[in-house]
Amino acid sequence: MERTSVKFLLLVLTNLFFFGASSSNNHGYHDFLECIIHEFQLLNSATDLIYTPQNTTYASLLLTKNLSPAATAPERPELIITPRQESEIQAAIHCSKMLNLPIRVKSGGHDYEGLSYTSQTPFVVIDMRNFRSVTISGDGKTAWVQTGATLGQFYHALALRSRTLGFPAGVCPTVGIGGHFSGGGFGMMSRKFALAADHIVDARIVNADGEIVDRSNMGEDLFWAIRGGGGTSFGIVLEFKVTLVTVPEIVTVFNVTRRLEENATELVHRWQFVANKIDDELLIRVFMKPDVSPTTGNKTVAASFSSLFLGRAQDLLQIMQREFPELGLTEQDCLEMSWIESVLFYSWFRDQPLDVLLDRAPRIPTYFKGKSDYVSTPFPLEGLRGIWRFLIEEDGSELQFSPYGGAFNAFSETETPFPHRRGTIFMIEYDVEWANLHQSEAHLDWLRRLYDYMESYVTKSPRAAYVNYRDLDIGRNNIEGETSYEQASVWGLRYFNNNFERLVRVKTKVDPNNFFRNEQSIPPISVLNKNRKTSQSNIYID
Ligand code: FDA
C-alpha cells in the first residue's frame, strides 16, 4: 500500500474515531490506532481490518448469543482488530504493551460472562474470525484447526472429507474453537472419547513476548496448561492440532420427553444410577425445564432424555432394555443417521443443508446467565422435587445433566488441568434466559437461590465448576487482573482443583507480568504475593 494512501486512511479512521467518540477521554485508543496503522503499514497489511463503533459492521462483530447482563454496564471496545496474518496479531500485542491498553481475544464470543468482548476498563479486541482454516492430514488421523473457526465450521470440514470422521466437542455449532478447546469441550461423544482438549497433540500460540511457539519449543508445562486451563491466561492460541476419531457410518439418536405426571422424577432419579456406567458408546443427557401439562393445563416440568449412540438402533434398544427399561424406549423413538446429521439434529437444524454449520451468527441473542456443578452422589427423590419447585417458578430456566464415566475414567485428575474425572457421575448446567434487561436482577436472584439450594447435593471441598461455563459469582480478579490467593483460589479450586497451583506456576513462568488477563485469568505468583492476606501463599516456584 502506498504511503500517501495509508496516511489518508489514518486520517479517515482517526477522524471517524474522534467525531464519533462519546467520551472526551479517548483512553489511548487514538495512540493505539496510530500504532497499529503504523505497524500494519510496515507489514503491508490492510487497514480495513480495524473497526471502531462508527463502522457499520462494528455491531455485527460483537453479536453473540449472550447479551451479557452479568457485568453491569461493561465497556465495549472502541477498537476491534480482525487480523488475517499472524504478524498482525503480534503487532497488536506490541501496541498493547507499548501503550498499556489491554487486549481481549475473541474466537466464537460464547464466553458465559462475555469476557472476550467486554471489560470494566478500556481495551481492544482481537477477533480471530479470519483464522478459521481446517487442515486435515492425508491419512485423516489428525487436523490443524485455527482458533477462529467455530465448531460448526470444523465439523463441516470433517464431513466433507468422510462420513466416518468425527470429533468429540460441543453441541452448539457457533461456539468458537479458541475458548472451547482451551477450557475442555464436552459433547455428545465425550463418554467414548472424553473432551476436545484431551485430543490436542500440538498447538501454535503467540506468547507474552509476542513470539510464536509450538509444542517443540513452548515447554511441556505450558502445553499442559493450554489443554483445559481456560482461555486467555497463557497467550493467544493460533491453532490446535488434534487427533480425530472414527465414527460408525450410522449412529442412532433419540430425544424422549417425560413430564412430572409421566413419572419424570423417578426416571431422572434412576438415570443417575445408569448414565455414567452404561456402554461408552452411549451418552444420555437430561434437559429439564418448566412446561405446561397438555392434559391438565397446569405448570409442570419436562425432562428430555437426549441421546447419541455410536451404533445401530437395534443394538441401542437392547442396551436400553437391559440397563434402563424404565424409560420405555421404543423403535419409533430411535432415528438412524450419519454422525454429521446427528450434529445437525442436536443443533436444531435437522434435515437442513450442511452449510448451515458455516453460519457464525447466533440465532436469538438473549440475556443469559449460567452456572455449573458436579455430582458424585445421586440426588435423593426429595432433592429432585426441590429442583422442580424452582423450575416451575422461572419460565426461562433449564437444567442440563451431562453424564461422565466412560473415557473420563481413563485420565488421572492431573493429566490435564481439567480435574473432573473418575468419581463424577454427572455435570449440572443451570441456565436462565430473559428478554428484558430491566428484569435482570430478578432472574439472577432466582438462579443464585437455586445454586444455594443445590449446595448440599453436589460435590464439596471444593464445590466444583466447569471453566467453560464461566461464572463470575464464584470470584474474580480485580480490574487490573490482580487478586489475592484467597480470592483466586475460590474459583481456581472449583474449576481446576489441585491443578490450580500448577497453573499459577506455569503462568508465573510464561507471563510473569500478567499481560494476558481478565477477571478470571490465572494470576502469576507476583500478583498473588502482592495481594496476599495471609503471611505466605501456598504456592512455591521451582
Ligand atoms: P470466546 O471467544 O468468548 O472465548 C472464551 C474465552 O477464551 C475468553 O476468555 C477468550 O478471551 C478466550 N479465548 C478465545 N479465543 C482464544 C484464543 N485463540 N487464544 C486464547 N484465548 C482465547 N461448552 C461445552 O463444553 N459443550 C457444549 O456443548 C457447549 N455449548 C455451548 C452452547 C452455547 C450457546 C454457549 C454460549 C456456550 C456453550 N459451551 C459449551 C461453553 C463454551 O465451551 C465456552 O463458552 C467457550 O469458552 C466458548 O468459546 P468461544 O471461543 O466461543 O468464546
Coordinates of C-alpha atoms and ligand atoms in Angstrom, one line a residue:
M1 CA 0.0 0.0 0.0
E2 CA 1.4 3.4 -0.9
R3 CA 2.5 5.7 1.9
T4 CA 0.1 8.5 0.9
S5 CA -2.9 6.3 0.9
V6 CA -2.0 4.9 4.3
K7 CA -1.8 8.4 5.7
F8 CA -5.1 9.2 4.1
L9 CA -6.7 6.1 5.8
L10 CA -5.2 7.1 9.1
L11 CA -6.8 10.5 8.8
V12 CA -10.1 9.0 7.9
L13 CA -10.0 6.5 10.7
T14 CA -8.9 8.9 13.4
N15 CA -11.5 11.5 12.2
L16 CA -14.2 8.9 12.3
F17 CA -13.0 7.9 15.8
F18 CA -12.9 11.4 17.2
F19 CA -16.2 12.6 15.6
G20 CA -18.0 9.5 17.0
A21 CA -16.3 9.1 20.3
S22 CA -18.7 9.6 23.1
S23 CA -16.2 10.4 25.7
S24 CA -13.8 13.3 25.8
N25 CA -11.2 10.9 27.2
N26 CA -10.1 8.6 24.4
H27 CA -8.2 6.2 26.8
G28 CA -5.3 5.9 24.5
Y29 CA -7.3 4.5 21.6
H30 CA -6.0 7.2 19.3
D31 CA -2.4 6.3 20.1
F32 CA -3.2 2.6 19.6
L33 CA -4.9 3.4 16.3
E34 CA -1.8 5.3 15.2
C35 CA 0.5 2.5 16.4
I36 CA -1.4 -0.3 14.8
I37 CA -1.8 1.5 11.5
H38 CA 1.9 2.2 11.5
E39 CA 2.6 -1.5 12.3
F40 CA 0.2 -2.6 9.6
Q41 CA 1.9 -0.3 7.1
L42 CA 5.3 -1.9 7.9
L43 CA 3.6 -5.3 7.3
N44 CA 1.9 -4.2 4.1
S45 CA -1.4 -5.1 5.8
A46 CA -4.9 -3.8 5.0
T47 CA -6.3 -1.1 7.3
D48 CA -9.8 -2.3 6.7
L49 CA -9.1 -4.9 9.5
I50 CA -9.6 -2.2 12.1
Y51 CA -13.1 -1.3 13.3
T52 CA -14.4 1.5 15.5
P53 CA -18.0 1.9 16.8
Q54 CA -18.6 4.2 13.8
N55 CA -18.1 1.4 11.3
T56 CA -21.4 -0.1 10.2
T57 CA -20.1 -3.6 10.7
Y58 CA -18.8 -3.0 14.2
A59 CA -22.1 -4.1 15.9
S60 CA -22.3 -7.3 13.9
L61 CA -18.7 -8.2 15.1
L62 CA -20.0 -8.1 18.7
L63 CA -23.2 -10.0 18.0
T64 CA -23.1 -13.0 20.4
K65 CA -25.5 -15.4 21.9
N66 CA -25.4 -13.7 25.3
L67 CA -26.4 -10.0 25.6
S68 CA -24.4 -10.4 28.8
P69 CA -26.1 -8.6 31.7
A70 CA -23.9 -10.1 34.4
A71 CA -21.2 -7.5 34.2
T72 CA -23.4 -4.4 34.7
A73 CA -22.8 -1.8 32.1
P74 CA -19.4 -3.2 30.9
E75 CA -17.4 -1.3 28.4
R76 CA -17.5 -2.2 24.8
P77 CA -14.2 -2.0 22.9
E78 CA -13.5 1.2 21.0
L79 CA -11.4 -0.8 18.6
I80 CA -11.7 -4.3 17.2
I81 CA -8.9 -5.8 15.1
T82 CA -9.7 -8.7 12.8
P83 CA -6.2 -9.9 11.8
R84 CA -5.6 -12.0 8.7
Q85 CA -1.9 -12.7 9.3
E86 CA -0.1 -13.9 12.4
S87 CA 2.2 -10.9 12.2
E88 CA -0.8 -8.6 12.7
I89 CA -1.6 -10.3 16.0
Q90 CA 2.0 -9.8 17.0
A91 CA 1.7 -6.1 16.0
A92 CA -1.4 -5.7 18.1
I93 CA 0.4 -7.2 21.1
H94 CA 3.3 -4.9 20.6
C95 CA 1.0 -1.8 20.5
S96 CA -1.0 -3.0 23.5
K97 CA 2.2 -3.4 25.6
M98 CA 3.7 -0.2 24.4
L99 CA 0.6 1.9 25.3
N100 CA -0.6 -0.2 28.2
L101 CA -4.0 -0.7 26.6
P102 CA -5.1 -4.3 27.4
I103 CA -6.4 -6.7 24.8
R104 CA -9.1 -9.3 24.9
V105 CA -9.1 -12.1 22.4
K106 CA -12.4 -13.4 20.9
S107 CA -12.9 -16.6 18.9
G108 CA -16.6 -17.5 18.9
G109 CA -17.6 -15.0 21.5
H110 CA -19.6 -17.5 23.6
D111 CA -18.0 -16.8 26.9
Y112 CA -20.8 -17.0 29.5
E113 CA -19.7 -13.7 31.1
G114 CA -18.8 -12.0 27.8
L115 CA -15.1 -11.7 28.9
S116 CA -13.9 -11.9 25.3
Y117 CA -15.7 -8.7 24.3
T118 CA -16.5 -6.7 27.4
S119 CA -14.4 -5.3 30.2
Q120 CA -14.8 -2.8 33.0
T121 CA -11.8 -0.8 31.8
P122 CA -10.7 0.4 28.3
F123 CA -9.5 -2.4 26.0
V124 CA -9.0 -3.5 22.4
V125 CA -10.5 -6.8 21.0
I126 CA -8.5 -9.1 18.7
D127 CA -11.2 -11.0 16.9
M128 CA -9.9 -14.3 15.5
R129 CA -12.7 -14.8 12.9
N130 CA -10.3 -14.7 9.9
F131 CA -8.2 -17.5 11.4
R132 CA -10.6 -20.3 10.6
S133 CA -8.9 -22.8 8.3
V134 CA -9.1 -26.6 9.0
T135 CA -6.3 -28.7 7.5
I136 CA -6.9 -32.5 7.7
S137 CA -3.9 -34.8 7.4
G138 CA -3.7 -37.1 4.3
D139 CA -4.5 -40.2 6.4
G140 CA -7.4 -38.4 8.2
K141 CA -6.0 -39.1 11.6
T142 CA -5.2 -35.5 12.7
A143 CA -6.2 -31.9 11.8
W144 CA -4.8 -28.5 12.4
V145 CA -7.8 -26.2 13.2
Q146 CA -7.4 -22.5 13.6
T147 CA -9.0 -21.0 16.7
G148 CA -11.2 -18.5 15.0
A149 CA -13.2 -21.4 13.4
T150 CA -16.4 -22.4 15.0
L151 CA -17.3 -26.0 15.9
G152 CA -19.8 -25.9 13.0
Q153 CA -17.0 -25.0 10.6
F154 CA -14.8 -27.7 12.0
Y155 CA -17.5 -30.4 11.8
H156 CA -18.4 -29.2 8.3
A157 CA -14.8 -29.7 7.1
L158 CA -14.7 -33.2 8.6
A159 CA -17.9 -34.2 6.9
L160 CA -16.6 -33.0 3.5
R161 CA -13.7 -35.4 3.9
S162 CA -15.5 -38.5 5.2
R163 CA -18.8 -39.8 6.7
T164 CA -16.8 -41.7 9.3
L165 CA -14.6 -38.9 10.5
G166 CA -15.7 -37.1 13.7
F167 CA -14.5 -35.1 16.7
P168 CA -15.7 -35.1 20.3
A169 CA -16.5 -31.5 21.1
G170 CA -19.6 -29.4 22.0
V171 CA -23.1 -29.3 20.5
C172 CA -23.7 -25.7 19.6
P173 CA -22.1 -25.0 16.1
T174 CA -21.4 -21.3 16.7
V175 CA -19.1 -21.9 19.7
G176 CA -15.5 -21.0 18.9
I177 CA -12.6 -23.4 18.9
G178 CA -10.4 -20.8 20.8
G179 CA -12.3 -20.7 24.0
H180 CA -13.9 -24.1 23.8
F181 CA -10.8 -26.3 23.4
S182 CA -8.9 -24.1 25.9
G183 CA -11.4 -25.0 28.7
G184 CA -12.2 -28.6 27.9
G185 CA -15.0 -29.1 25.4
F186 CA -17.8 -31.6 26.3
G187 CA -20.0 -33.1 23.7
M188 CA -22.3 -36.0 22.7
M189 CA -19.3 -38.4 22.2
S190 CA -17.5 -37.5 25.4
R191 CA -18.2 -40.8 27.2
K192 CA -16.5 -42.6 24.4
F193 CA -13.7 -40.1 23.6
A194 CA -13.6 -37.6 26.5
L195 CA -13.1 -33.9 25.8
A196 CA -11.9 -31.9 22.9
A197 CA -8.8 -30.8 24.9
D198 CA -7.9 -34.4 25.5
H199 CA -7.3 -34.7 21.8
I200 CA -4.8 -31.8 21.4
V201 CA -1.4 -33.0 20.4
D202 CA 0.2 -29.7 19.3
A203 CA -0.6 -26.0 19.3
R204 CA 0.8 -22.8 18.0
I205 CA 0.5 -19.8 20.2
V206 CA 1.6 -16.2 20.4
N207 CA 3.2 -15.8 23.9
A208 CA 3.5 -12.8 26.1
D209 CA 6.8 -11.8 24.4
G210 CA 4.9 -11.8 21.1
E211 CA 6.8 -14.8 19.8
I212 CA 5.1 -17.7 18.1
V213 CA 5.9 -21.1 19.7
D214 CA 4.6 -24.6 19.2
R215 CA 4.9 -27.8 21.3
S216 CA 8.5 -28.3 20.3
N217 CA 9.6 -25.1 22.0
M218 CA 6.9 -23.9 24.3
G219 CA 7.7 -26.4 27.1
E220 CA 5.6 -29.3 28.3
D221 CA 4.3 -27.3 31.3
L222 CA 2.8 -24.6 29.0
F223 CA 1.5 -27.3 26.6
W224 CA -0.2 -28.9 29.7
A225 CA -1.8 -25.6 30.8
I226 CA -3.4 -24.8 27.5
R227 CA -5.3 -28.1 27.4
G228 CA -8.0 -27.2 29.8
G229 CA -6.6 -24.3 31.9
G230 CA -9.1 -21.9 30.2
G231 CA -8.8 -19.3 27.5
T232 CA -6.8 -16.0 27.8
S233 CA -4.2 -16.8 30.5
F234 CA -1.2 -18.2 28.6
G235 CA -1.2 -16.5 25.2
I236 CA -3.2 -16.3 22.0
V237 CA -3.7 -19.7 20.6
L238 CA -3.5 -19.5 16.8
E239 CA -4.3 -23.1 16.1
F240 CA -4.5 -26.6 17.7
K241 CA -3.5 -29.9 16.2
V242 CA -5.9 -32.6 17.3
T243 CA -6.4 -36.3 16.8
L244 CA -9.7 -37.1 15.0
V245 CA -11.9 -40.1 15.8
T246 CA -13.6 -42.7 13.6
V247 CA -17.3 -42.8 14.0
P248 CA -19.6 -45.6 12.6
E249 CA -21.3 -44.9 9.2
I250 CA -24.6 -45.0 11.1
V251 CA -25.4 -43.7 14.5
T252 CA -28.7 -43.5 16.4
V253 CA -30.3 -40.6 18.2
F254 CA -33.3 -40.2 20.4
N255 CA -35.0 -37.4 22.3
V256 CA -37.7 -38.7 24.7
T257 CA -39.6 -36.3 26.9
R258 CA -41.5 -37.2 30.1
R259 CA -43.3 -34.8 32.3
L260 CA -43.8 -35.0 36.1
E261 CA -47.2 -36.6 35.6
E262 CA -45.4 -39.2 33.4
N263 CA -43.0 -40.4 36.1
A264 CA -40.2 -37.9 35.2
T265 CA -39.0 -37.6 38.8
E266 CA -38.4 -41.4 39.2
L267 CA -36.9 -41.6 35.7
V268 CA -34.4 -38.8 36.4
H269 CA -33.6 -40.4 39.7
R270 CA -33.0 -43.7 38.1
W271 CA -30.9 -42.2 35.3
Q272 CA -28.3 -41.2 37.9
F273 CA -27.5 -44.8 38.6
V274 CA -27.2 -45.7 34.9
A275 CA -25.8 -42.7 32.9
N276 CA -22.1 -42.9 33.9
K277 CA -21.9 -46.7 33.8
I278 CA -23.8 -47.6 30.7
D279 CA -21.9 -48.6 27.5
D280 CA -19.3 -46.0 26.5
E281 CA -20.9 -45.7 23.0
L282 CA -24.0 -44.3 24.6
L283 CA -24.4 -40.8 26.1
I284 CA -27.8 -39.8 27.5
R285 CA -28.2 -36.2 28.7
V286 CA -31.2 -34.9 30.5
F287 CA -32.6 -31.4 29.9
M288 CA -35.2 -30.2 32.4
K289 CA -37.4 -27.2 32.0
P290 CA -40.7 -25.7 33.0
D291 CA -43.7 -26.7 30.9
V292 CA -47.5 -26.8 30.8
S293 CA -49.1 -30.1 31.0
P294 CA -51.1 -30.8 27.8
T295 CA -53.5 -32.9 29.9
T296 CA -54.2 -30.8 33.0
G297 CA -53.1 -27.3 31.8
N298 CA -51.1 -27.0 35.0
K299 CA -47.4 -26.0 35.2
T300 CA -45.1 -29.0 35.3
V301 CA -41.5 -29.9 34.5
A302 CA -40.5 -31.7 31.2
A303 CA -37.4 -33.9 31.4
S304 CA -36.0 -34.7 27.9
F305 CA -33.6 -37.6 27.7
S306 CA -31.4 -36.8 24.7
S307 CA -29.0 -39.3 23.4
L308 CA -26.4 -40.2 20.9
F309 CA -25.5 -43.9 20.4
L310 CA -22.4 -44.8 18.2
G311 CA -24.2 -47.8 16.6
R312 CA -27.4 -49.1 15.2
A313 CA -30.9 -48.7 16.7
Q314 CA -31.3 -52.5 17.3
D315 CA -28.2 -52.6 19.5
L316 CA -29.3 -49.4 21.3
L317 CA -32.7 -50.9 22.1
Q318 CA -31.1 -54.0 23.6
I319 CA -28.8 -51.9 25.8
M320 CA -31.7 -49.7 27.0
Q321 CA -33.9 -52.7 27.6
R322 CA -31.2 -54.2 29.8
E323 CA -29.9 -51.1 31.6
F324 CA -32.7 -48.5 31.6
P325 CA -36.0 -50.2 30.8
E326 CA -37.9 -47.7 32.9
L327 CA -37.6 -45.1 30.1
G328 CA -39.6 -47.3 27.8
L329 CA -37.6 -46.5 24.7
T330 CA -39.2 -47.8 21.5
E331 CA -38.0 -48.4 17.9
Q332 CA -40.1 -45.4 16.9
D333 CA -38.1 -43.1 19.2
C334 CA -34.9 -44.1 17.5
L335 CA -33.5 -42.3 14.4
E336 CA -30.6 -43.7 12.5
M337 CA -28.4 -41.2 10.6
S338 CA -24.8 -40.3 9.9
W339 CA -22.7 -38.6 12.6
I340 CA -22.8 -35.2 10.9
E341 CA -26.6 -35.5 10.6
S342 CA -26.7 -36.0 14.4
V343 CA -24.7 -32.8 14.7
L344 CA -27.5 -31.0 12.8
F345 CA -30.1 -32.9 14.8
Y346 CA -28.7 -31.6 18.1
S347 CA -28.3 -28.1 16.8
W348 CA -32.0 -27.9 15.9
F349 CA -31.0 -27.9 12.1
R350 CA -32.4 -31.4 11.3
D351 CA -32.8 -32.0 7.6
Q352 CA -31.2 -28.7 6.7
P353 CA -28.2 -28.5 4.3
L354 CA -24.8 -29.0 5.8
D355 CA -23.8 -25.4 5.0
V356 CA -25.9 -24.1 7.9
L357 CA -23.0 -25.2 10.0
L358 CA -20.9 -22.4 8.4
D359 CA -23.1 -19.7 9.8
R360 CA -21.3 -17.9 12.7
A361 CA -24.3 -15.8 13.8
P362 CA -26.1 -16.9 17.0
R363 CA -29.8 -17.4 16.4
I364 CA -31.7 -15.4 19.0
P365 CA -29.4 -13.4 21.4
T366 CA -30.9 -13.1 24.9
Y367 CA -29.8 -12.1 28.3
F368 CA -28.3 -15.1 29.8
K369 CA -26.6 -16.4 33.0
G370 CA -25.2 -19.9 33.5
K371 CA -23.7 -21.8 36.4
S372 CA -22.4 -25.4 36.9
D373 CA -21.9 -28.1 39.5
Y374 CA -20.6 -31.7 39.6
V375 CA -22.4 -34.6 41.3
S376 CA -20.7 -37.7 42.7
T377 CA -23.5 -39.0 44.9
P378 CA -27.0 -39.4 43.4
F379 CA -29.7 -37.0 44.4
P380 CA -32.5 -38.3 46.6
L381 CA -36.0 -38.0 45.2
E382 CA -36.8 -35.2 47.6
G383 CA -33.8 -33.2 46.3
L384 CA -35.2 -33.5 42.7
R385 CA -38.6 -32.4 43.9
G386 CA -37.0 -29.3 45.3
I387 CA -35.4 -28.5 41.9
W388 CA -38.8 -28.8 40.2
R389 CA -40.2 -26.2 42.5
F390 CA -37.5 -23.8 41.4
L391 CA -38.0 -24.6 37.7
I392 CA -41.8 -24.1 37.9
E393 CA -41.1 -20.6 39.3
E394 CA -38.9 -19.4 36.4
D395 CA -40.1 -19.6 32.8
G396 CA -36.7 -19.1 31.0
S397 CA -34.9 -21.7 33.0
E398 CA -33.3 -25.0 32.1
L399 CA -31.1 -27.6 33.8
Q400 CA -28.9 -30.0 32.0
F401 CA -27.4 -33.1 33.5
S402 CA -24.5 -34.4 31.4
P403 CA -23.1 -37.8 32.3
Y404 CA -19.4 -38.6 32.7
G405 CA -17.8 -42.0 33.3
G406 CA -16.5 -44.0 30.3
A407 CA -13.5 -42.3 28.7
F408 CA -13.3 -39.7 31.6
N409 CA -12.1 -42.5 33.8
A410 CA -9.0 -43.2 31.6
F411 CA -7.5 -39.8 32.7
S412 CA -5.9 -39.0 36.1
E413 CA -7.0 -35.8 37.7
T414 CA -3.7 -34.1 36.9
E415 CA -3.1 -35.3 33.4
T416 CA -4.6 -32.1 32.1
P417 CA -5.8 -29.0 34.1
F418 CA -9.4 -30.3 33.8
P419 CA -9.8 -32.3 37.0
H420 CA -13.4 -33.6 36.9
R421 CA -12.7 -37.2 36.0
R422 CA -13.2 -40.5 37.9
G423 CA -15.9 -40.4 40.5
T424 CA -18.0 -37.8 38.7
I425 CA -21.5 -39.1 37.9
F426 CA -22.6 -36.0 36.0
M427 CA -22.2 -32.3 35.5
I428 CA -25.0 -29.9 36.0
E429 CA -25.5 -26.8 33.9
Y430 CA -28.0 -24.2 35.2
D431 CA -29.3 -21.7 32.6
V432 CA -31.6 -18.8 32.7
E433 CA -32.5 -16.6 29.8
W434 CA -34.7 -13.5 29.6
A435 CA -35.5 -10.7 27.2
N436 CA -36.0 -7.6 29.3
L437 CA -32.8 -6.0 30.6
H438 CA -34.7 -4.3 33.4
Q439 CA -35.7 -7.7 34.9
S440 CA -32.2 -9.0 35.1
E441 CA -31.9 -8.8 38.9
A442 CA -35.0 -11.0 39.5
H443 CA -33.7 -13.7 37.1
L444 CA -30.2 -13.6 38.6
D445 CA -31.6 -13.8 42.1
W446 CA -33.6 -16.9 41.1
L447 CA -30.5 -18.6 39.8
R448 CA -28.4 -17.8 42.9
R449 CA -31.2 -19.1 45.2
L450 CA -31.3 -22.3 43.2
Y451 CA -27.5 -22.6 43.4
D452 CA -27.7 -22.1 47.2
Y453 CA -30.3 -24.8 47.4
M454 CA -28.1 -27.3 45.5
E455 CA -25.2 -26.9 47.8
S456 CA -26.0 -29.9 50.0
Y457 CA -26.4 -32.2 47.0
V458 CA -23.3 -31.5 44.9
T459 CA -19.6 -32.1 45.3
K460 CA -18.0 -30.3 48.2
S461 CA -14.5 -29.3 49.4
P462 CA -14.2 -27.8 46.9
R463 CA -17.6 -27.4 45.3
A464 CA -16.6 -27.9 41.6
A465 CA -17.5 -26.0 38.4
Y466 CA -16.7 -26.2 34.7
V467 CA -14.4 -23.4 33.5
N468 CA -16.2 -23.2 30.1
Y469 CA -19.4 -22.3 32.0
R470 CA -17.6 -19.3 33.4
D471 CA -19.3 -17.8 36.4
L472 CA -18.1 -14.5 38.0
D473 CA -20.3 -15.1 41.0
I474 CA -17.7 -17.5 42.3
G475 CA -15.0 -14.8 42.4
R476 CA -13.0 -12.6 40.2
N477 CA -9.7 -10.8 39.9
N478 CA -10.0 -7.0 40.2
I479 CA -10.0 -4.8 37.1
E480 CA -6.2 -4.8 36.8
G481 CA -6.2 -8.6 36.8
E482 CA -5.0 -8.5 40.3
T483 CA -6.2 -10.7 43.2
S484 CA -5.2 -12.3 46.4
Y485 CA -4.5 -16.0 46.8
E486 CA -7.7 -16.3 49.0
Q487 CA -9.9 -14.7 46.3
A488 CA -8.4 -16.5 43.3
S489 CA -8.3 -19.9 44.9
V490 CA -12.1 -19.8 45.3
W491 CA -12.7 -20.0 41.6
G492 CA -9.3 -21.6 40.9
L493 CA -10.0 -24.6 43.1
R494 CA -13.6 -25.0 41.8
Y495 CA -12.5 -25.1 38.2
F496 CA -9.2 -26.9 38.5
N497 CA -8.9 -28.3 42.0
N498 CA -5.3 -29.1 42.8
N499 CA -4.2 -28.3 39.3
F500 CA -4.8 -24.6 40.1
E501 CA -1.4 -24.3 41.8
R502 CA 0.4 -25.8 38.8
L503 CA -1.4 -23.4 36.5
V504 CA -0.2 -20.5 38.7
R505 CA 3.4 -21.8 38.4
V506 CA 3.1 -22.1 34.6
K507 CA 1.6 -18.6 34.4
T508 CA 4.4 -17.2 36.6
K509 CA 7.0 -18.7 34.2
V510 CA 5.5 -17.7 30.9
D511 CA 3.7 -14.4 31.7
P512 CA 5.1 -13.0 35.0
N513 CA 3.8 -9.5 34.2
N514 CA 0.3 -10.7 33.7
F515 CA -0.1 -9.4 30.2
F516 CA -2.9 -11.9 29.2
R517 CA -5.5 -11.3 31.8
N518 CA -9.2 -10.9 32.6
E519 CA -11.5 -11.2 35.6
Q520 CA -10.8 -15.0 36.0
S521 CA -7.4 -15.4 34.3
I522 CA -4.8 -17.4 36.1
P523 CA -2.7 -14.9 38.2
P524 CA 1.1 -15.1 38.4
I525 CA 2.7 -15.5 41.8
S526 CA 3.8 -11.9 41.9
V527 CA 0.2 -10.7 41.8
L528 CA -0.8 -13.2 44.5
N529 CA 2.0 -12.3 46.8
K530 CA 1.4 -8.6 46.3
N531 CA -2.2 -9.0 47.5
R532 CA -1.7 -11.8 49.9
K533 CA -3.6 -11.5 53.2
T534 CA -2.0 -14.4 54.9
S535 CA 1.7 -14.3 55.6
Q536 CA 2.5 -16.8 52.9
S537 CA 0.7 -18.0 49.8
N538 CA 0.8 -21.8 49.4
I539 CA 2.5 -21.7 46.0
Y540 CA 6.2 -22.1 45.6
I541 CA 8.1 -21.6 42.4
D542 CA 10.9 -24.0 41.4
Ligands
FDA1 P1 -15.0 -16.6 23.4 O1 -14.5 -16.1 22.1 O2 -15.9 -15.7 24.2 O3 -13.8 -17.0 24.3 C1 -13.9 -17.6 25.6 C2 -12.7 -17.3 26.4 O4 -11.5 -17.8 25.8 C3 -12.4 -15.8 26.6 O5 -11.7 -15.6 27.8 C4 -11.4 -15.5 25.5 O6 -10.6 -14.4 25.7 C5 -10.6 -16.8 25.4 N1 -10.1 -17.1 24.0 C6 -10.9 -17.1 22.9 N2 -10.1 -17.4 21.9 C7 -8.8 -17.6 22.3 C8 -7.6 -17.9 21.7 N3 -7.5 -18.0 20.4 N4 -6.5 -17.9 22.5 C9 -6.6 -17.7 23.8 N5 -7.7 -17.4 24.5 C10 -8.8 -17.4 23.7 N6 -19.3 -26.0 26.3 C11 -19.2 -27.3 26.2 O7 -18.2 -27.9 26.7 N7 -20.1 -28.1 25.5 C12 -21.1 -27.5 24.8 O8 -21.9 -28.2 24.2 C13 -21.3 -26.1 24.9 N8 -22.3 -25.5 24.3 C14 -22.5 -24.1 24.4 C15 -23.6 -23.5 23.8 C16 -23.7 -22.1 23.9 C17 -24.9 -21.5 23.2 C18 -22.8 -21.4 24.6 C19 -23.0 -19.9 24.8 C20 -21.7 -22.0 25.2 C21 -21.5 -23.4 25.1 N9 -20.5 -24.0 25.8 C22 -20.3 -25.4 25.6 C23 -19.5 -23.2 26.5 C24 -18.3 -22.9 25.6 O9 -17.5 -24.0 25.5 C25 -17.5 -21.8 26.3 O10 -18.3 -20.6 26.5 C26 -16.2 -21.4 25.4 O11 -15.3 -20.7 26.2 C27 -16.6 -20.6 24.2 O12 -15.6 -20.4 23.3 P2 -15.6 -19.2 22.3 O13 -14.3 -19.2 21.5 O14 -16.9 -19.3 21.5 O15 -15.8 -18.0 23.2

